[in-house]
Amino acid sequence: MAENVVLDPVDLHLLRLLQNDARTTYRDLAAQVGVAPSTCLDRVTRLRRAGVILGHRLELDPAKLGRGLQALLSVQVRPHRRELVGPFVERIRALPESRTVFHLTGPDDYLVHVAVADMTDLQRLVLDGFTSRPEVARVETRLIFQQWECGPLLPPAAPAATP
């Protein structure tokens, strides 16, 4: 199990601000949080070293890159054995259409978020990239009409003390 890191209100405020805009300068972060820029830098560095901050990423619009249709593919692999998991996941991650791969419990083994050009491209991907694989027993496709990002990920609030 992952080790919890103790985060104080300043750390939480920094994380909230960085999740909303990872390009915010240390000077601007420090001003918004109410600490010196050097303190801000030290705290962010500590959060990186502790593995709380995993990295920064650039978000692109799939539609503007010619991949305007997104779908979720539920994939069942048979037999579902350890020696197949690694190679299967690496194969799926190598597909340029793949956005995210989840290994699941339940009737489906994987959920794969893909972005493709159109329905013909999605059909090609499902047939050539998934169902042609000998270990793939079933693929179920769900189109994504719209998606929304949610608020910043912060640790759960401490339970309220009971009298």
mmCIF file of C-alpha atoms in Angstrom:
data_model
loop_
_atom_site.group_PDB
_atom_site.id
_atom_site.type_symbol
_atom_site.label_atom_id
_atom_site.label_comp_id
_atom_site.label_asym_id
_atom_site.label_seq_id
_atom_site.Cartn_x
_atom_site.Cartn_y
_atom_site.Cartn_z
ATOM 1 C CA MET A 1 0.000 0.000 0.000
ATOM 2 C CA ALA A 2 1.243 3.500 -0.787
ATOM 3 C CA GLU A 3 2.660 5.550 2.039
ATOM 4 C CA ASN A 4 0.626 8.610 2.969
ATOM 5 C CA VAL A 5 2.396 11.944 3.024
ATOM 6 C CA VAL A 6 1.405 14.497 5.648
ATOM 7 C CA LEU A 7 0.134 17.595 3.872
ATOM 8 C CA ASP A 8 -0.566 20.843 5.649
ATOM 9 C CA PRO A 9 -2.953 23.573 4.403
ATOM 10 C CA VAL A 10 -0.141 25.334 2.484
ATOM 11 C CA ASP A 11 0.754 22.088 0.660
ATOM 12 C CA LEU A 12 -2.905 21.509 -0.196
ATOM 13 C CA HIS A 13 -3.272 25.063 -1.502
ATOM 14 C CA LEU A 14 -0.138 24.659 -3.658
ATOM 15 C CA LEU A 15 -1.413 21.356 -5.066
ATOM 16 C CA ARG A 16 -4.806 22.864 -5.856
ATOM 17 C CA LEU A 17 -3.191 25.795 -7.681
ATOM 18 C CA LEU A 18 -0.725 23.620 -9.603
ATOM 19 C CA GLN A 19 -3.458 21.209 -10.706
ATOM 20 C CA ASN A 20 -5.390 24.141 -12.135
ATOM 21 C CA ASP A 21 -2.317 25.540 -13.931
ATOM 22 C CA ALA A 22 0.994 23.670 -13.711
ATOM 23 C CA ARG A 23 2.763 26.572 -15.479
ATOM 24 C CA THR A 24 2.201 28.996 -12.591
ATOM 25 C CA THR A 25 5.529 30.522 -11.555
ATOM 26 C CA TYR A 26 6.895 29.985 -8.048
ATOM 27 C CA ARG A 27 6.649 33.720 -7.449
ATOM 28 C CA ASP A 28 2.934 33.728 -8.346
ATOM 29 C CA LEU A 29 2.300 30.559 -6.341
ATOM 30 C CA ALA A 30 4.072 32.029 -3.332
ATOM 31 C CA ALA A 31 2.014 35.225 -3.534
ATOM 32 C CA GLN A 32 -1.272 33.290 -3.746
ATOM 33 C CA VAL A 33 -0.362 30.977 -0.875
ATOM 34 C CA GLY A 34 1.242 33.641 1.322
ATOM 35 C CA VAL A 35 4.789 32.270 1.620
ATOM 36 C CA ALA A 36 8.192 33.350 0.317
ATOM 37 C CA PRO A 37 9.139 32.133 -3.202
ATOM 38 C CA SER A 38 12.033 30.114 -1.752
ATOM 39 C CA THR A 39 9.643 28.393 0.677
ATOM 40 C CA CYS A 40 7.288 27.678 -2.198
ATOM 41 C CA LEU A 41 10.121 26.129 -4.238
ATOM 42 C CA ASP A 42 11.210 24.009 -1.250
ATOM 43 C CA ARG A 43 7.671 22.741 -0.679
ATOM 44 C CA VAL A 44 7.052 21.855 -4.327
ATOM 45 C CA THR A 45 10.450 20.109 -4.464
ATOM 46 C CA ARG A 46 9.538 18.121 -1.327
ATOM 47 C CA LEU A 47 6.180 17.159 -2.851
ATOM 48 C CA ARG A 48 7.954 15.948 -6.008
ATOM 49 C CA ARG A 49 10.506 13.916 -4.041
ATOM 50 C CA ALA A 50 7.740 12.376 -1.927
ATOM 51 C CA GLY A 51 5.966 11.268 -5.120
ATOM 52 C CA VAL A 52 2.891 13.410 -4.513
ATOM 53 C CA ILE A 53 3.578 15.389 -7.708
ATOM 54 C CA LEU A 54 4.226 12.848 -10.447
ATOM 55 C CA GLY A 55 4.885 15.182 -13.366
ATOM 56 C CA HIS A 56 3.467 17.765 -15.695
ATOM 57 C CA ARG A 57 1.655 17.157 -18.927
ATOM 58 C CA LEU A 58 0.417 19.034 -21.915
ATOM 59 C CA GLU A 59 -3.262 18.532 -22.717
ATOM 60 C CA LEU A 60 -4.227 18.452 -26.388
ATOM 61 C CA ASP A 61 -7.606 18.594 -28.107
ATOM 62 C CA PRO A 62 -8.037 15.215 -29.883
ATOM 63 C CA ALA A 63 -10.547 16.682 -32.366
ATOM 64 C CA LYS A 64 -8.037 19.306 -33.520
ATOM 65 C CA LEU A 65 -5.544 16.492 -34.121
ATOM 66 C CA GLY A 66 -7.945 14.607 -36.382
ATOM 67 C CA ARG A 67 -9.189 12.264 -33.650
ATOM 68 C CA GLY A 68 -12.664 13.652 -33.007
ATOM 69 C CA LEU A 69 -14.321 10.385 -31.991
ATOM 70 C CA GLN A 70 -13.532 8.927 -28.586
ATOM 71 C CA ALA A 71 -14.667 5.615 -27.143
ATOM 72 C CA LEU A 72 -14.219 3.296 -24.194
ATOM 73 C CA LEU A 73 -13.436 -0.301 -25.075
ATOM 74 C CA SER A 74 -14.211 -2.973 -22.471
ATOM 75 C CA VAL A 75 -11.892 -5.883 -23.199
ATOM 76 C CA GLN A 76 -12.048 -9.429 -21.889
ATOM 77 C CA VAL A 77 -8.839 -11.452 -22.189
ATOM 78 C CA ARG A 78 -8.797 -15.256 -22.041
ATOM 79 C CA PRO A 79 -6.948 -16.845 -20.491
ATOM 80 C CA HIS A 80 -6.328 -14.014 -18.039
ATOM 81 C CA ARG A 81 -2.866 -15.000 -16.864
ATOM 82 C CA ARG A 82 0.047 -12.975 -15.548
ATOM 83 C CA GLU A 83 2.298 -13.788 -18.512
ATOM 84 C CA LEU A 84 -0.270 -12.258 -20.900
ATOM 85 C CA VAL A 85 -0.964 -9.085 -18.902
ATOM 86 C CA GLY A 86 2.357 -7.286 -19.472
ATOM 87 C CA PRO A 87 2.658 -7.939 -23.218
ATOM 88 C CA PHE A 88 -1.034 -7.170 -23.791
ATOM 89 C CA VAL A 89 -0.864 -3.856 -21.940
ATOM 90 C CA GLU A 90 2.339 -2.828 -23.735
ATOM 91 C CA ARG A 91 0.768 -3.688 -27.110
ATOM 92 C CA ILE A 92 -2.312 -1.575 -26.327
ATOM 93 C CA ARG A 93 -0.200 1.311 -24.954
ATOM 94 C CA ALA A 94 1.804 1.309 -28.204
ATOM 95 C CA LEU A 95 -1.310 1.934 -30.309
ATOM 96 C CA PRO A 96 -1.419 5.640 -31.258
ATOM 97 C CA GLU A 97 -5.183 5.684 -30.652
ATOM 98 C CA SER A 98 -4.881 4.574 -27.001
ATOM 99 C CA ARG A 99 -5.262 7.321 -24.403
ATOM 100 C CA THR A 100 -5.559 5.377 -21.124
ATOM 101 C CA VAL A 101 -5.606 1.696 -20.140
ATOM 102 C CA PHE A 102 -7.176 0.434 -16.918
ATOM 103 C CA HIS A 103 -6.769 -3.116 -15.552
ATOM 104 C CA LEU A 104 -10.078 -3.970 -13.861
ATOM 105 C CA THR A 105 -11.878 -6.407 -11.635
ATOM 106 C CA GLY A 106 -15.215 -7.826 -12.731
ATOM 107 C CA PRO A 107 -16.349 -9.346 -16.024
ATOM 108 C CA ASP A 108 -14.058 -7.143 -18.135
ATOM 109 C CA ASP A 109 -10.317 -7.223 -17.692
ATOM 110 C CA TYR A 110 -9.423 -3.881 -19.274
ATOM 111 C CA LEU A 111 -11.027 -0.563 -20.084
ATOM 112 C CA VAL A 112 -9.249 1.322 -22.862
ATOM 113 C CA HIS A 113 -9.950 4.963 -23.708
ATOM 114 C CA VAL A 114 -9.244 5.554 -27.401
ATOM 115 C CA ALA A 115 -9.392 8.541 -29.756
ATOM 116 C CA VAL A 116 -9.909 7.904 -33.473
ATOM 117 C CA ALA A 117 -10.764 9.864 -36.609
ATOM 118 C CA ASP A 118 -14.237 8.428 -37.259
ATOM 119 C CA MET A 119 -16.418 5.308 -37.087
ATOM 120 C CA THR A 120 -14.473 3.592 -39.873
ATOM 121 C CA ASP A 121 -11.240 4.180 -37.958
ATOM 122 C CA LEU A 122 -12.842 2.871 -34.756
ATOM 123 C CA GLN A 123 -14.020 -0.269 -36.555
ATOM 124 C CA ARG A 124 -10.517 -0.814 -37.968
ATOM 125 C CA LEU A 125 -8.984 -0.369 -34.504
ATOM 126 C CA VAL A 126 -11.405 -2.790 -32.830
ATOM 127 C CA LEU A 127 -10.990 -5.442 -35.536
ATOM 128 C CA ASP A 128 -7.255 -5.101 -36.232
ATOM 129 C CA GLY A 129 -5.938 -3.854 -32.890
ATOM 130 C CA PHE A 130 -8.056 -5.875 -30.503
ATOM 131 C CA THR A 131 -10.257 -8.730 -31.745
ATOM 132 C CA SER A 132 -7.525 -10.049 -34.057
ATOM 133 C CA ARG A 133 -5.411 -10.785 -30.972
ATOM 134 C CA PRO A 134 -5.682 -14.449 -29.877
ATOM 135 C CA GLU A 135 -5.954 -13.548 -26.175
ATOM 136 C CA VAL A 136 -8.899 -11.158 -26.704
ATOM 137 C CA ALA A 137 -12.179 -12.976 -26.052
ATOM 138 C CA ARG A 138 -14.543 -9.990 -26.276
ATOM 139 C CA VAL A 139 -14.598 -6.234 -26.904
ATOM 140 C CA GLU A 140 -17.536 -3.985 -26.076
ATOM 141 C CA THR A 141 -17.477 -0.416 -27.396
ATOM 142 C CA ARG A 142 -19.056 2.671 -25.841
ATOM 143 C CA LEU A 143 -18.863 6.031 -27.606
ATOM 144 C CA ILE A 144 -18.024 9.112 -25.565
ATOM 145 C CA PHE A 145 -20.350 11.997 -26.351
ATOM 146 C CA GLN A 146 -18.736 14.491 -24.001
ATOM 147 C CA GLN A 147 -16.358 14.534 -21.065
ATOM 148 C CA TRP A 148 -15.600 16.902 -18.221
ATOM 149 C CA GLU A 149 -12.579 17.252 -16.002
ATOM 150 C CA CYS A 150 -13.321 17.303 -12.296
ATOM 151 C CA GLY A 151 -11.789 19.346 -9.514
ATOM 152 C CA PRO A 152 -8.324 18.920 -8.077
ATOM 153 C CA LEU A 153 -7.469 15.603 -6.435
ATOM 154 C CA LEU A 154 -6.811 16.182 -2.763
ATOM 155 C CA PRO A 155 -6.610 13.752 0.158
ATOM 156 C CA PRO A 156 -9.902 12.876 1.828
ATOM 157 C CA ALA A 157 -10.958 15.221 4.583
ATOM 158 C CA ALA A 158 -10.280 14.035 8.089
ATOM 159 C CA PRO A 159 -13.405 12.613 9.696
ATOM 160 C CA ALA A 160 -15.164 15.065 11.976
ATOM 161 C CA ALA A 161 -14.637 14.412 15.673
ATOM 162 C CA THR A 162 -17.707 12.958 17.344
ATOM 163 C CA PRO A 163 -18.685 14.336 20.743
#
